[in-house]
Tab-separated table of C-alpha atoms in Angstrom:
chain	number	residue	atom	x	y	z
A	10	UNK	CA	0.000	0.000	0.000
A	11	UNK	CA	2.642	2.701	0.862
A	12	UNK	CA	4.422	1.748	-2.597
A	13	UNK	CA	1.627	2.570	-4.267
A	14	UNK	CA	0.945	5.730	-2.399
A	15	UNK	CA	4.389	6.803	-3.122
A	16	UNK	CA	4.005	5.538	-6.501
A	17	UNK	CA	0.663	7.817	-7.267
A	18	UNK	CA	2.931	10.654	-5.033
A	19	UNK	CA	5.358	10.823	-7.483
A	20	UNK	CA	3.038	10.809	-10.675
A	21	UNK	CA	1.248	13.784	-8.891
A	22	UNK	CA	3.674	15.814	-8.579
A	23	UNK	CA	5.623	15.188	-12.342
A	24	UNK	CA	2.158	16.350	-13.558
A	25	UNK	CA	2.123	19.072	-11.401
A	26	UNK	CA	5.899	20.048	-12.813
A	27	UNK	CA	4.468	19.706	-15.928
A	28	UNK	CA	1.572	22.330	-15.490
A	29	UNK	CA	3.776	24.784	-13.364
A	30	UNK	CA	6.105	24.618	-16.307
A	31	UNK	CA	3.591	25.172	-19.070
A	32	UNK	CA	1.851	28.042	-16.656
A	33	UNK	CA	5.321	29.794	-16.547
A	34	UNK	CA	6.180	29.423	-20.247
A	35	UNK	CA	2.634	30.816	-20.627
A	36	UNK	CA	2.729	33.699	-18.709
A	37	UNK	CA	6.400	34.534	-19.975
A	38	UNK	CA	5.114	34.739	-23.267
A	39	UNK	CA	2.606	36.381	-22.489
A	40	UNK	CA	4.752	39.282	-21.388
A	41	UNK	CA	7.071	39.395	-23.861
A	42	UNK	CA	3.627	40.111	-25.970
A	43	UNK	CA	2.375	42.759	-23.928
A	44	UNK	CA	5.947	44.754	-23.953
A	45	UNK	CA	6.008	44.117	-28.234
A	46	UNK	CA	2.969	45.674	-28.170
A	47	UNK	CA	3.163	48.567	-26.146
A	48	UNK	CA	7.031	49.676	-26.410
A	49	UNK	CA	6.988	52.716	-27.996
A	50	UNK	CA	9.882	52.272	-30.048
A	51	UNK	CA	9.808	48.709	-30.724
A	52	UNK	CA	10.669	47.767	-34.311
A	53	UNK	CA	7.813	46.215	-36.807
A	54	UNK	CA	7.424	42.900	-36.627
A	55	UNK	CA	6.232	42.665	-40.298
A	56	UNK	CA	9.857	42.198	-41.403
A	57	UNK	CA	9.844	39.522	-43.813
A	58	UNK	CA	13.589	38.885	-45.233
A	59	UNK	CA	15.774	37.125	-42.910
A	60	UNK	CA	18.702	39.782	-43.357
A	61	UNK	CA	16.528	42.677	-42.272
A	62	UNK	CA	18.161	42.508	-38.625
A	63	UNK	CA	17.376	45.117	-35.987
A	64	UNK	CA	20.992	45.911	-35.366
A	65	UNK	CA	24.365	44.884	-37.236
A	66	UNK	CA	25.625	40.759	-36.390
A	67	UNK	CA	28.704	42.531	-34.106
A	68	UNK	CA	26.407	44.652	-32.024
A	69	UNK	CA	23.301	42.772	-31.244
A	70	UNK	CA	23.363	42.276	-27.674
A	71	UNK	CA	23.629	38.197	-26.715
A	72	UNK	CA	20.997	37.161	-24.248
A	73	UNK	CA	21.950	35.684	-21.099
A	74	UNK	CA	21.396	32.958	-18.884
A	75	UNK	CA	22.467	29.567	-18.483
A	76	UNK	CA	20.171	28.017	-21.122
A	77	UNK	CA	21.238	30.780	-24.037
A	78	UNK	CA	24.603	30.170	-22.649
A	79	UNK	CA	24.028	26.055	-23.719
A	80	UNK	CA	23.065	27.779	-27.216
A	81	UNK	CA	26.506	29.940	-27.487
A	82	UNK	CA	27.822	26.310	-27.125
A	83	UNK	CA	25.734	24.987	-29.739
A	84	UNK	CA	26.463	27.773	-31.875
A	85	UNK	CA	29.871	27.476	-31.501
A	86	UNK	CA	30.432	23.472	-31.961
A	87	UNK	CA	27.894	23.135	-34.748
A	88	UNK	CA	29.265	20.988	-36.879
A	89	UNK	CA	30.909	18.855	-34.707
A	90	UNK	CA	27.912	18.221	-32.078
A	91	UNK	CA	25.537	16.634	-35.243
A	92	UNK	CA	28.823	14.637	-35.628
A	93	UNK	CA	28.556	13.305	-32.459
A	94	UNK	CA	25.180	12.754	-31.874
A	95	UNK	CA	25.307	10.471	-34.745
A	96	UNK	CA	28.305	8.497	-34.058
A	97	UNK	CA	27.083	8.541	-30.174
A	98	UNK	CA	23.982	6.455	-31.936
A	99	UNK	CA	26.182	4.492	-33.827
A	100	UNK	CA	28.528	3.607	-31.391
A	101	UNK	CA	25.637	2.667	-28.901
A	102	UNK	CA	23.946	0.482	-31.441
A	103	UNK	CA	27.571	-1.315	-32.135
A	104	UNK	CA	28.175	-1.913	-28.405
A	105	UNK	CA	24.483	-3.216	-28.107
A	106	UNK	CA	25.259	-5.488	-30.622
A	107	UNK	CA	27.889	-7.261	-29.027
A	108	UNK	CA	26.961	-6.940	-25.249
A	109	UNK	CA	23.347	-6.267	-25.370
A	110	UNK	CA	20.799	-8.610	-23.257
A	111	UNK	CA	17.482	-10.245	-23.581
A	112	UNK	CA	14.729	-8.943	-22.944
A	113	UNK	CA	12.691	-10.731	-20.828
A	114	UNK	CA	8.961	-12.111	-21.593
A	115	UNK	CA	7.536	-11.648	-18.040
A	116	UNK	CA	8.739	-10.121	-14.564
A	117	UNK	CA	4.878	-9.502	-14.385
A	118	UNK	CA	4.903	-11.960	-10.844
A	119	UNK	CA	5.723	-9.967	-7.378
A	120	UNK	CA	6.909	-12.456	-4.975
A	121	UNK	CA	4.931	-13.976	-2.410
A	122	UNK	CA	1.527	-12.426	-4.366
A	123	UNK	CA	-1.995	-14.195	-5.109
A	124	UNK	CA	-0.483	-14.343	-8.527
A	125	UNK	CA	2.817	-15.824	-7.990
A	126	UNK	CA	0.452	-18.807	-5.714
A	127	UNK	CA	-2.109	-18.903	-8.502
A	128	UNK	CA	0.435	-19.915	-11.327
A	129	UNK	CA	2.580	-22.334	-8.517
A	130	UNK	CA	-1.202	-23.715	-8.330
A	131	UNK	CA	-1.277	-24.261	-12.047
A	132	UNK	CA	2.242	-25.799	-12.589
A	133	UNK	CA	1.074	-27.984	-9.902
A	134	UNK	CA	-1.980	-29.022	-11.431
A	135	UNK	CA	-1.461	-28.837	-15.097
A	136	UNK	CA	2.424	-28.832	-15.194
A	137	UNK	CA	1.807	-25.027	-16.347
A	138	UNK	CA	5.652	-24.144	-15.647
A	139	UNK	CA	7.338	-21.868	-17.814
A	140	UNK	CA	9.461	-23.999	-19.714
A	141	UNK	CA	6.851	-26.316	-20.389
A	142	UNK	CA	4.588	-26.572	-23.781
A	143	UNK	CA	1.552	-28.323	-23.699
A	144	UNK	CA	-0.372	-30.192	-26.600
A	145	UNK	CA	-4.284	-30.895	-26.283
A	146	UNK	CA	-6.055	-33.612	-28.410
A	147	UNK	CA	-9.307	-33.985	-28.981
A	148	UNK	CA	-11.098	-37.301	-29.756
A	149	UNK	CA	-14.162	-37.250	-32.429
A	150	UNK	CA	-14.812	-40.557	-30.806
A	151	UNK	CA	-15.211	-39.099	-27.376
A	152	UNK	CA	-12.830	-42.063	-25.937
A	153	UNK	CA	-9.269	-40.024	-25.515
A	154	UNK	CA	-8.340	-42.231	-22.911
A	155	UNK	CA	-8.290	-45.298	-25.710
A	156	UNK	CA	-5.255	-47.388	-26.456
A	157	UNK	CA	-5.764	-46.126	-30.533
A	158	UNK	CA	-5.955	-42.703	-29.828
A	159	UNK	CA	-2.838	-42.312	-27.744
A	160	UNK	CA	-1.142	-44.164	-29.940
A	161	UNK	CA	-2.081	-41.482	-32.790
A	162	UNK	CA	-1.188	-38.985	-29.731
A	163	UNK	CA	2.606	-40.803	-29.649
A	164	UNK	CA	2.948	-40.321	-33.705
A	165	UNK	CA	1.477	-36.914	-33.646
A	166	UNK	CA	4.632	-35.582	-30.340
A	167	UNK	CA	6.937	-38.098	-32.875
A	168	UNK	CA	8.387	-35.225	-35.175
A	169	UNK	CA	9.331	-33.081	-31.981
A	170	UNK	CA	10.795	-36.259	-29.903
A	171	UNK	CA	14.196	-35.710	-30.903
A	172	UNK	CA	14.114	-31.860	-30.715
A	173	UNK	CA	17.272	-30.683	-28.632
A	174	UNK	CA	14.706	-28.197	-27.069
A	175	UNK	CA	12.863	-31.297	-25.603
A	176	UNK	CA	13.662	-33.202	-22.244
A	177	UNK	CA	11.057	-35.125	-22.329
A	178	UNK	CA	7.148	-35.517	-23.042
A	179	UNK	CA	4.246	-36.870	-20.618
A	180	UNK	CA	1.045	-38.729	-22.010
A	181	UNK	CA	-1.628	-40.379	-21.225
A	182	UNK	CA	-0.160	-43.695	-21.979
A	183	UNK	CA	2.906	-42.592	-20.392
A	184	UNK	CA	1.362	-41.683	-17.139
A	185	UNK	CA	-2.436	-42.659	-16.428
A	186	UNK	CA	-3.034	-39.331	-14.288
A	187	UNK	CA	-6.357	-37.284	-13.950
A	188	UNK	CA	-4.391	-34.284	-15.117
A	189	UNK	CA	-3.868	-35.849	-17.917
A	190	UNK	CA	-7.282	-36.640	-19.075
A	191	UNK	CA	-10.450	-34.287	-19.106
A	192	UNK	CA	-13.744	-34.744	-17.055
A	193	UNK	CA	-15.331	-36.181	-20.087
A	194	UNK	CA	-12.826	-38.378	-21.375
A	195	UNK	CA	-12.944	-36.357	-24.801
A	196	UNK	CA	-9.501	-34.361	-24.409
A	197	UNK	CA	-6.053	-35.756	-23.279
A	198	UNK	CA	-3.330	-33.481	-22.495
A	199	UNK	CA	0.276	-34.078	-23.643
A	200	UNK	CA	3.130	-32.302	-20.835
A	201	UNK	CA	6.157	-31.057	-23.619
A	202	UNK	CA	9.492	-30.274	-20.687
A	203	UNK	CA	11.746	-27.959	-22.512
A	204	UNK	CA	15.632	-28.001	-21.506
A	205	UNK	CA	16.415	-24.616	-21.659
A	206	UNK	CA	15.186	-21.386	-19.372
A	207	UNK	CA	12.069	-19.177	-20.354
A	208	UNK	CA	13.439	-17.111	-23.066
A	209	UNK	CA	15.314	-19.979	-24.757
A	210	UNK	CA	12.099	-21.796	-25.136
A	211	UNK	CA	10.095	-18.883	-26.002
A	212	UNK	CA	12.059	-18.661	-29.129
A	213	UNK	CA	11.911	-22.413	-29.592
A	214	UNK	CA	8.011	-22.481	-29.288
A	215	UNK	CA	6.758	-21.612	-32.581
A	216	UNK	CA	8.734	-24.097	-34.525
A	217	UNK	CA	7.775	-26.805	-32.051
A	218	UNK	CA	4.509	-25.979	-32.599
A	219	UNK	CA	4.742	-25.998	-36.029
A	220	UNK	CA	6.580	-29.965	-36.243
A	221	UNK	CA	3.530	-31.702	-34.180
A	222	UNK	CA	1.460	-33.766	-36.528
A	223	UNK	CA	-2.190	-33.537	-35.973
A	224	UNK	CA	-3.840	-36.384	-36.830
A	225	UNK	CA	-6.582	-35.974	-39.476
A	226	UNK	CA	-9.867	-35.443	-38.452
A	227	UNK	CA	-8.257	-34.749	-34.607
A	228	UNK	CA	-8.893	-31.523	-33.097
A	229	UNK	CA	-4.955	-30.331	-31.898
A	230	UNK	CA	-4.127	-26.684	-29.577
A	231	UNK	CA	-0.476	-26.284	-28.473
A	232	UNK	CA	-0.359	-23.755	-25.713
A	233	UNK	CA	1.412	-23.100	-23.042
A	234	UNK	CA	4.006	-19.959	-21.086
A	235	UNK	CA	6.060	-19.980	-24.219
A	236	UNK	CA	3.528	-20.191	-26.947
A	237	UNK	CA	1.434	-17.592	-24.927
A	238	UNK	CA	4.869	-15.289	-24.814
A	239	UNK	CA	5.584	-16.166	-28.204
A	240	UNK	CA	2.392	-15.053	-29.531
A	241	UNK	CA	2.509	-11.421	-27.259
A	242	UNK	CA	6.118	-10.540	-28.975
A	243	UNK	CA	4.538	-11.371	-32.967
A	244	UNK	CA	1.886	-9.000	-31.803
A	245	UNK	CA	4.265	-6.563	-30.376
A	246	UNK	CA	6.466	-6.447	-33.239
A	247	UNK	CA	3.121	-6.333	-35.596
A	248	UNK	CA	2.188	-3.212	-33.084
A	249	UNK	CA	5.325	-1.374	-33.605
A	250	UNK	CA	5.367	-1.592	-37.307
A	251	UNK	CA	1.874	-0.998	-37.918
A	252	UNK	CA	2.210	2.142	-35.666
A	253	UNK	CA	5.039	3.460	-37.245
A	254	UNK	CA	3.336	2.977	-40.614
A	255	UNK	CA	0.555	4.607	-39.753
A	256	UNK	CA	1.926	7.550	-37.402
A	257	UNK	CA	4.911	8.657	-38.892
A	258	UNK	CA	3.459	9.831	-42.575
A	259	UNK	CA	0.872	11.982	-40.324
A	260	UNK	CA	3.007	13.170	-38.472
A	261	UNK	CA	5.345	13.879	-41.630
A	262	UNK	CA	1.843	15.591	-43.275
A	263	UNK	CA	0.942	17.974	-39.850
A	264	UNK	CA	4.605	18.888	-39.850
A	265	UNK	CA	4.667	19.846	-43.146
A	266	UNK	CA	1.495	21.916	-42.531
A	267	UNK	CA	2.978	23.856	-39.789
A	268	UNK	CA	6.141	25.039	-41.435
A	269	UNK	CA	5.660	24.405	-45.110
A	270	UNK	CA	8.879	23.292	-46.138
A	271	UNK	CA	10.365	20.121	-46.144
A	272	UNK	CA	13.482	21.080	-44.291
A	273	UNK	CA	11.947	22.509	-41.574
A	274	UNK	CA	9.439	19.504	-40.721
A	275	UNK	CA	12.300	16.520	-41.565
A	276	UNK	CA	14.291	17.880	-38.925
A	277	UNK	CA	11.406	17.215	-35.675
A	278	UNK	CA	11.910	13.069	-37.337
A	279	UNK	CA	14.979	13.479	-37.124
A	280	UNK	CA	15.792	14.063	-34.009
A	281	UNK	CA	12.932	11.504	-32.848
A	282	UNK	CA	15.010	8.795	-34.887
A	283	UNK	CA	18.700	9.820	-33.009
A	284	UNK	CA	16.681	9.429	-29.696
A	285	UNK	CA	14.834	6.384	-30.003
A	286	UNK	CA	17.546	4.341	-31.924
A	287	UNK	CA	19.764	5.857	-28.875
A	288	UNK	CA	17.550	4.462	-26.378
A	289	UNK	CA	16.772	0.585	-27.503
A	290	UNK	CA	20.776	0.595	-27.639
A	291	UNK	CA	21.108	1.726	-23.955
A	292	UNK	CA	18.086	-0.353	-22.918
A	293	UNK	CA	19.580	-3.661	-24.700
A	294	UNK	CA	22.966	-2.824	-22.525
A	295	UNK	CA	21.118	-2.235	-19.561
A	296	UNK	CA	19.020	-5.721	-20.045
A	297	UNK	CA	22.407	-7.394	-20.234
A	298	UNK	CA	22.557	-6.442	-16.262
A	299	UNK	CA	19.064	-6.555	-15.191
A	300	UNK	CA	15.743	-7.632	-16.374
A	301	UNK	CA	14.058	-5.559	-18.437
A	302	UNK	CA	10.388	-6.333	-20.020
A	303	UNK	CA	9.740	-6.340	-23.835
A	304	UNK	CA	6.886	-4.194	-23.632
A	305	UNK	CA	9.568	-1.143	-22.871
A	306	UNK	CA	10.163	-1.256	-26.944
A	307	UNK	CA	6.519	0.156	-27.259
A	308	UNK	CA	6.449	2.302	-24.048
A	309	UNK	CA	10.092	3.958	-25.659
A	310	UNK	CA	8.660	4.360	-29.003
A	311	UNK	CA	4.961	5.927	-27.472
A	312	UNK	CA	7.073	8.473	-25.186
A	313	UNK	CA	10.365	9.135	-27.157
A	314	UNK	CA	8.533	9.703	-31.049
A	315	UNK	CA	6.269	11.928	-29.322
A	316	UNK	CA	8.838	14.065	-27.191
A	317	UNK	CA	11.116	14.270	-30.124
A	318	UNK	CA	8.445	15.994	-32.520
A	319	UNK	CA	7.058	17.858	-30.025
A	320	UNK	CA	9.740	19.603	-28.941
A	321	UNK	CA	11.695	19.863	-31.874
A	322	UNK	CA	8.341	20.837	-33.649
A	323	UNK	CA	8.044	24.304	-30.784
A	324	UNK	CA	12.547	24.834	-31.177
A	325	UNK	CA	12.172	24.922	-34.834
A	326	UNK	CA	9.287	27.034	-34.961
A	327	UNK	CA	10.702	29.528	-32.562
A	328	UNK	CA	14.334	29.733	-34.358
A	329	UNK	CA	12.067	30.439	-37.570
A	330	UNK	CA	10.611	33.255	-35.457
A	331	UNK	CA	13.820	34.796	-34.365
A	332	UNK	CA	16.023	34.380	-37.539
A	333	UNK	CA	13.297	37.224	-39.246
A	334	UNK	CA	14.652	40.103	-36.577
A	335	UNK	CA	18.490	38.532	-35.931
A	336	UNK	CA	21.396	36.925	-36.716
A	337	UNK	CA	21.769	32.864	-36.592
A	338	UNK	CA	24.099	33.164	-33.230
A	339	UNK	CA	21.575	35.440	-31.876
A	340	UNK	CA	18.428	33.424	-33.025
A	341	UNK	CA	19.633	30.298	-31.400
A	342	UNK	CA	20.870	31.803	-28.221
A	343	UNK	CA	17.085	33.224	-28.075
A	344	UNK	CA	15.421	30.605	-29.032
A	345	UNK	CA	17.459	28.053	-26.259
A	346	UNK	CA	17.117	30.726	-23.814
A	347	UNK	CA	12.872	30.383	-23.815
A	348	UNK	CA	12.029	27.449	-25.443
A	349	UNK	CA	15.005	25.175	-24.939
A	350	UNK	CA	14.236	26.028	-20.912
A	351	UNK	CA	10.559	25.118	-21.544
A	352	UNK	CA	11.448	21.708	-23.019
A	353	UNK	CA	14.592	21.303	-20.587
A	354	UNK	CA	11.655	21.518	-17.645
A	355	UNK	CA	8.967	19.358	-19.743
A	356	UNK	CA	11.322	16.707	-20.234
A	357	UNK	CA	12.499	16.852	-16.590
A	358	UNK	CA	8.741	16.552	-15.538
A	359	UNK	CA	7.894	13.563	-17.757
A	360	UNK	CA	11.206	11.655	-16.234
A	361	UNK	CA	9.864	12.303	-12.834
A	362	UNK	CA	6.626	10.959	-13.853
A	363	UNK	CA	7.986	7.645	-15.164
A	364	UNK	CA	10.248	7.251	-12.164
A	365	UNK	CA	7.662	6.287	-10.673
A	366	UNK	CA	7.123	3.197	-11.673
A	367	UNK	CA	10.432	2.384	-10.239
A	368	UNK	CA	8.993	2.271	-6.984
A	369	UNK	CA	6.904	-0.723	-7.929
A	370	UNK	CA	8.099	-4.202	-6.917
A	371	UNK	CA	6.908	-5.886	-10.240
A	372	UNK	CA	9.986	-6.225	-12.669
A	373	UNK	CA	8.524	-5.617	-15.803
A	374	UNK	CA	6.864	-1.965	-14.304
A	375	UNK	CA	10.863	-0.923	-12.878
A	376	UNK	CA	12.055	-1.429	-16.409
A	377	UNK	CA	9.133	0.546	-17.783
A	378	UNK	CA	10.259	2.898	-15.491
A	379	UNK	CA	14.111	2.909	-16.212
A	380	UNK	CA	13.786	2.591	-20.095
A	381	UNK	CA	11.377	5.383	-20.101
A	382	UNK	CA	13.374	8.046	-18.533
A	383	UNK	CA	16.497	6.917	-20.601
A	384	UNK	CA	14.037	7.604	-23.491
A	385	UNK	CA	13.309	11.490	-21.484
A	386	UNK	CA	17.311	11.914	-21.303
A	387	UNK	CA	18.198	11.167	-24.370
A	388	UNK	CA	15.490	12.607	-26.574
A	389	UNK	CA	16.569	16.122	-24.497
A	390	UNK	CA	20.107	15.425	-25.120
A	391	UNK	CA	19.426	15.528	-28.815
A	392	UNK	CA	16.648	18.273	-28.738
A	393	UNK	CA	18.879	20.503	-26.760
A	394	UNK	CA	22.370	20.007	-28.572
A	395	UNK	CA	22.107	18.086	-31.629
A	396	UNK	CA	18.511	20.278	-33.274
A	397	UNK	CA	20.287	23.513	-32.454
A	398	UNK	CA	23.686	22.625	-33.695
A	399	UNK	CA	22.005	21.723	-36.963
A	400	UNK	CA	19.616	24.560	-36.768
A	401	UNK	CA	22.979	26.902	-36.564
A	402	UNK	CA	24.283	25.203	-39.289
A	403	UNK	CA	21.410	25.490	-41.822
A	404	UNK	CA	20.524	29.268	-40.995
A	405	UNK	CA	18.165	30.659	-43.249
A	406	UNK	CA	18.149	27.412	-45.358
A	407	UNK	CA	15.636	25.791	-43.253
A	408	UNK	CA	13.006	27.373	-45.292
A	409	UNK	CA	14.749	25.487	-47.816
A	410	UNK	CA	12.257	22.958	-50.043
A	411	UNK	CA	8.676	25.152	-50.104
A	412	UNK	CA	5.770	22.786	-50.380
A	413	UNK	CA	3.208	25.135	-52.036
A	414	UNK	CA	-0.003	24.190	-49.701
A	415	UNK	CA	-3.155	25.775	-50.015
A	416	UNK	CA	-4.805	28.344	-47.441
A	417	UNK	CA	-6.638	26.181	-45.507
A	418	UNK	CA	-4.230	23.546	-45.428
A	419	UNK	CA	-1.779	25.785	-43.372
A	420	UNK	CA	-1.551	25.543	-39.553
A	421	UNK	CA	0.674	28.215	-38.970
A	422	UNK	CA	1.220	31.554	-41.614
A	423	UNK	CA	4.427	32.171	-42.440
A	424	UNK	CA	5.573	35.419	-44.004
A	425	UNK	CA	9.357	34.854	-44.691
C-alpha cells in the first residue's frame, strides 16, 4: 500500500511540474507580448527577409542565462555536435550489438503475491511451468483415454521427440493421471518439458509448434508460457510496425502543414530517430545487467517519437521566429534561452513521472520505469544540442524545399 501511495505521489507531482512549467512558459510569453505591443519604439514585426536585422551581427546584444549560454555552445560546436550525436547512436547500437541482453517475456509476478500462488497452483496441477509446452487432443470418438488414440497422440509428439529443445514428453499412456485426461474423457493433455530457461524456449516455441502432426480429423491446440509469450512478442512487433506505418506519414503531413517546407518539418523526425535508436541501444545494454520487459520497446517508441516531434516541432518554430529580426548566433541563443528552458523543464517533468514506476516491486513496471526516462534523457540530449547545432548550421536554409499548400491547409502563416 505505501508503494503505491508513493508511486501515485510521485506521478502527482511530475504532472504538477508539468503544469507549473507550461503556466510559466505561458505567462512569460505572455509578457514578452504585452511589452512588443506597447514599447513605444519597438521595431515592426512585419519584417519579412531574414537579413533585415534590428541591429548589425557585431552589435546585437547576446541574451543571457544559463540556457542561451548552452546555445553559445551549440552555436559554436555546430558541426561537430551533429557529428557526435550520430556516431554517439552508432557507437551505442555497435556496443548493443555485441553486449546487449534479452529482454525478458515476463517479470509480471511480485513475490509472495496471489499471482505468484495462482500460477505455482497451475504448474502444480497442469504442469503449467514456464518452460513447459503443452499439446491438447481432442477425440471425435469421445474415448481419448483409448489405447488407438494415444497411440495417434505418440505419432502426432513423434516429429518433436528428438528436438534438442525437448527433455522429455508426458502422455496419457505414459502416465495414467487425472491431469492428464479431461472430465469427459474427450480431451487428453500431452506435458512437452523444454531443456532450456524461459526465453530460450520462447524462441523455440513456434517451430515446435509448427513440427507436431495432428492427426486428421483430430482436433490439436499447443499452448502453453512460451507459446502464450511467443504469440505477445509477434503482436508486439506487428504493433510497432503498424504504428510506425501509420503515425509517422501523419506526423510527416501535420509537420509539413505547420512550417511548409520540407526542411523545416524533416528535422522534428529526425531528431525523434537519433533518440529512439539511442535508447533501444542503452536499454539492450542495460538488459544485459538486469531484467528488463519487452513491452519497454513500445512504451520507448509511445514516449520518445512523441517528445522528439514535439519539442523539436516548438525549437524549430521559434528559431524560424527569431532568424526574421536577428542573426543565426543570436536566433539560437534566443530561441534556447525560452524554449530550450521550456522543453529542458517538460522533459524533466515527464522523467519524474515515469520514475515512478520504479517504486513498484513488479519487474517488468521498474524497467518501464528505467527505459522510459532513458528515453526522457536522451530525446533532451538531442533536442537541446544536436537540433540547435544543426539549426545553426542550416541558418536561413531551413526554409529550404517550399511545399506550395493551399490556405486552408496551413496551420501556422508564415511570411518569410
Amino acid at each position: 500500500m505505501r508503494t503505491r501511495l508513493l508511486a501515485l505521489g510521485l506521478a502527482i507531482a511530475g504532472l504538477l511540474s508539468a503544469a507549473l512549467a507550461a503556466l510559466a512558459v505561458w505567462r512569460r510569453m505572455g509578457r514578452e507580448a504585452a511589452d512588443a505591443s506597447t514599447e513605444p519604439f519597438a521595431p515592426p514585426i512585419t519584417v519579412a527577409s531574414p537579413s533585415s536585422k534590428t541591429l548589425p551581427d557585431d552589435l546585437e546584444p547576446h541574451p543571457t542565462g544559463m540556457f542561451a549560454a548552452l546555445g553559445r555552445f551549440d552555436y559554436r560546436y555546430r558541426r561537430l555536435l551533429p557529428i557526435l550525436g550520430l556516431a554517439l547512436m552508432i557507437g551505442l547500437n555497435v556496443w548493443a550489438g555485441q553486449a546487449g541482453g534479452r529482454l525478458i517475456q515476463g517479470g509480471w509476478v511480485i513475490e509472495g503475491s496471489e499471482e505468484q500462488r495462482a500460477a505455482e497452483l497451475l504448474a502444480d496441477r497442469f504442469g503449467a511451468q514456464a518452460t513447459t509446452m503443452l499439446v491438447i487432443f481432442e477425440d471425435p470418438t469421445g474415448d481419448a483415454a483409448s489405447a488407438e488414440f494415444q497411440q495417434l497422440v505418440a505419432e502426432s509428439l513423434e516429429p518433436i521427440a528428438g528436438d534438442p529443445l525437448v527433455d522429455e514428453i508426458t502422455t496419457y499412456a505414459d502416465s495414467p493421471v487425472e491431469m492428464l485426461l479431461s472430465e469427459d474423457g474427450t480431451k487428453t493433455l500431452a506435458v512437452v518439458t523444454l531443456t532450456e530457461d524461459e526465453e530460450e524456449a520462447v524462441e523455440g516455441a513456434a517451430d515446435l509448434a509448427a513440427k507436431v502432426d495432428a492427426p486428421a480429423g483430430v482436433t490439436t491446440h499447443v499452448t502453453g508460457i512460451p507459446q502464450l509469450y511467443h504469440e505477445f512478442n509477434a503482436e508486439i512487433e506487428a504493433d510497432l510496425v503498424q504504428a510506425e506505418i501509420i503515425s509517422l506519414p501523419i506526423a510527416l503531413a501535420i509537420l509539413l502543414a505547420v512550417f511548409g517546407t520540407l526542411v523545416g518539418a524533416v528535422l522534428p523526425l529526425l531528431v525523434a530517430g537519433l533518440a529512439l535508436l539511442s535508447a533501444f541501444a542503452v536499454i539492450s545494454l542495460l538488459a544485459g545487467v538486469i531484467d528488463v520487459s519487452i513491452f519497454v520497446t513500445n512504451l520507448g517508441t509511445m514516449i520518445g517519437l512523441a517528445l522528439a516531434i514535439d519539442y523539436a516541432l516548438f525549437m524549430v518554430s521559434r528559431f524560424r521566429e527569431e532568424l526574421r529580426h536577428h542573426s543565426v548566433e543570436i536566433a539560437i541563443e534566443r530561441m534556447m534561452g525560452s524554449v530550450g528552458r521550456a522543453v529542458a523543464v517538460s522533459g524533466v517533468a515527464v522523467a519524474i513521472g515515469l520514475a515512478s514506476l520504479i517504486v513498484f516491486e513488479a519487474a517488468a513496471l521498474r524497467s518501464m520505469g528505467i527505459g522510459g526516462v532513458i528515453t526522457v534523457v536522451l530525446t533532451l540530449l538531442f533536442a537541446l544540442t544536436a537540433l540547435p547545432a544543426t539549426l545553426a548550421m542550416l541558418g536561413p536554409r531551413v526554409n529550404r524545399l517550399r511545399i506550395p499548400l493551399p490556405a486552408p491547409l496551413r496551420l501556422v502563416e508564415d511570411d518569410t
